């Protein structure tokens, strides 16, 4: 049983890590195709993509959209979660359901709906419109995380603050936000990554100022290339870096 | 305080959705959308063989991926939770979901590299003599399923693992104390206790899988089209918004049905 | 600093569940009132209504003579000490205690001084810069008290504040609460389900059941002269002997008893059952015996009605042997009508 367990673990990890390893290894491939045999290593593909202006613009666009849309979703979600946690109203369950609803709808459908609406209104596809779409998908996420983070204990602390004379704004600023800081951080981080990585909404709702996933998509159309490997590896390494930093900072906090 | 979020959801989610319902009842004349109130589009989805096939392709792939992912992820999560020493668990788990951090598009692309005719897998299989010559996996359903399963095994491992470590170790101890052999402890005690989490994860897998365009497009190619691919086709090639809307609504209806069918097992607040 | 509280015909319903059926209660300024009852009796609902966390479906709440039924908690001269203390985890003890003063716009230095004074009162001045999670349960409880009192409320509401403490600490905190209440003179309204706690601290106890007041009186009244079977049972163990009129006196399963003619239940507390007293209950056999330190707990089977067990607490060293037959007597019996 023990041996079987370890064998399974190894097999599973091979399956899970294989594509990433292949991706990274062949980003150093010194030929035109990222397939065996491996030749290299070379950094020329990294040099090429870093010099690619369209790609770098897309990267900046992605960062902006991810940051802004995650922030908006976080603020809206935070306000809604604190508001709904405050008192029990007859409509609470319905409002919660409405706020969560977009989570169960495929991104493609959300994108299509927005595309049609903005078409009718004569609004052209742009980064802004994409940002709006990303808030739509991230708002339920932020709301759900924060709402779940407000347990009985937190509710009582908010109650206590009101009882001691704090206004609603003061309750949010002095008590709710600092108390929910870990959940706020997690929600923002998740929303940021979701937006950063989102393809279909950005694909349908941008035209010239595309985001990184859309730019990578258009790179794919020219077939397999180590340059695409290089972009993918770069995104991967940066993300892993951020995760590790978060892991260690959060870890430090916990042990303190 | 709740108003801004509600308003946002209303304006950018409910209204577009309502508009989409309306659009699905319209039809195309030349390149112009003509508003009508006919169910022609829906009728066509269920009669036109190429469209109808899309529903079945999507359902088959999604069902297969969901089952496969759960079957592969549960043992992995269990091994990590109960076999790996606690101080290594976080690290092992982090490693198990590492590919999450590549972009979604890139992940599918990586599988295209791995599974291609000249890719690593074929090289190894031919190299060790298991295959005489490379087999075509790319641009088949198998490639789509592999790509999807890869993603959802990670997702499910994460949810099932967090479910497992929340269980009190006393459940297993009590079962063993009462004389149950190890496999019975797992089968009769641990597994049922994780079922709500598994169901929630499986539902999530179903929803995300059936609505995804990228994976089948990159890995499955154009030989057989899933519903999202059909929707994109209507948009791209012909600008047929009414048909795309009708297909989207059918897709949503399928997800809703799946939700209703599994609602009593789900704990959505855990997602 | 202190105010009276009048609750007039307060009714509250949650959807179809009626939590309070018309409560009338007058609490004097500076009084220590305990709302006592089992869970679901409406005591916490009543406390929330006084604190402004709930608006009653009907009725009025007057604090210091002013109608405050529709005011929110922050506009009332009340503060609440919560069951889980609800200390702000991200603030030091001093900032926790000073929070209410900060909300009232008090300058930093003044409020810090006041917070330190309050912490000093509860004996935690040396821990002013600690965070709540570094404290023990009893210490947190003290901080919560200091925080609630720092804003000098007229009425302090305490929602089972001692519930999470172990028994010994609980008894100690009861004494402290009582002492602090005497010192500050604030009206305290305290909710609990522990009748010993209620008796230890209350000026008056309000026993509640199913959204109604079952009895309201001093601890002595509630314990010794209960008005309902419910409050009689809730305050402690009770022997019940059904009685019916016969001639000029009454009869019971134990035989005739020298009591005025009436129907009902004769209730006798275990410590009022013994080997001497005013109401003879006939002979009984001792069937079980256990030693509780201060007393022996004895279970007797009356010879006339062996199926009826009577529990008596006999003083140290006065218990007979098991199987012995002795004559039992009751003191201070209370006759209550039988309830449906």
Coordinates of N, CA, C and O in Angstrom, one line a residue, chain A residues 13 21 27 40 49 66 73 81-82 108 139 195 198 254:
Chain A
X13 N 2.5 13.3 -10.3 CA 3.3 14.5 -10.5 C 3.9 14.6 -11.9 O 4.1 15.7 -12.4
X21 N 7.3 21.5 -17.5 CA 8.7 21.2 -17.6 C 9.1 21.4 -19.1 O 10.1 22.0 -19.5
X27 N 11.9 26.4 -24.0 CA 12.1 27.9 -24.2 C 13.5 28.2 -24.4 O 13.9 29.3 -24.9
X40 N 20.7 23.4 -27.5 CA 20.8 24.7 -26.8 C 21.7 24.5 -25.6 O 22.6 23.6 -25.6
X49 N 11.4 38.1 -27.4 CA 10.1 38.5 -26.9 C 10.2 39.8 -26.1 O 9.3 40.6 -26.1
X66 N -6.0 44.0 -14.9 CA -6.1 43.1 -13.8 C -6.1 43.9 -12.5 O -6.9 43.7 -11.6
X73 N -13.7 45.3 -8.2 CA -14.4 44.1 -7.7 C -14.3 44.0 -6.2 O -15.2 43.7 -5.5
X81 N -20.6 42.6 1.0 CA -20.5 41.6 2.0 C -20.7 42.2 3.4 O -21.4 41.6 4.2
X82 N -20.1 43.3 3.7 CA -20.3 44.0 5.0 C -21.8 44.3 5.1 O -22.3 44.2 6.2
X108 N -17.7 32.8 -21.5 CA -18.0 33.0 -22.9 C -19.4 33.7 -23.0 O -19.6 34.6 -23.8
X139 N -16.4 40.0 -9.2 CA -17.2 40.5 -8.1 C -17.8 39.4 -7.3 O -17.7 39.4 -6.1
X195 N -8.2 37.8 -13.7 CA -8.3 38.8 -14.7 C -7.1 38.7 -15.6 O -7.1 38.8 -16.8
X198 N -7.4 35.8 -17.9 CA -8.7 35.6 -18.6 C -8.5 35.8 -20.1 O -7.9 36.8 -20.5
X254 N 1.8 34.3 10.2 CA 1.1 33.2 10.9 C 2.0 32.8 12.1 O 1.5 32.7 13.2

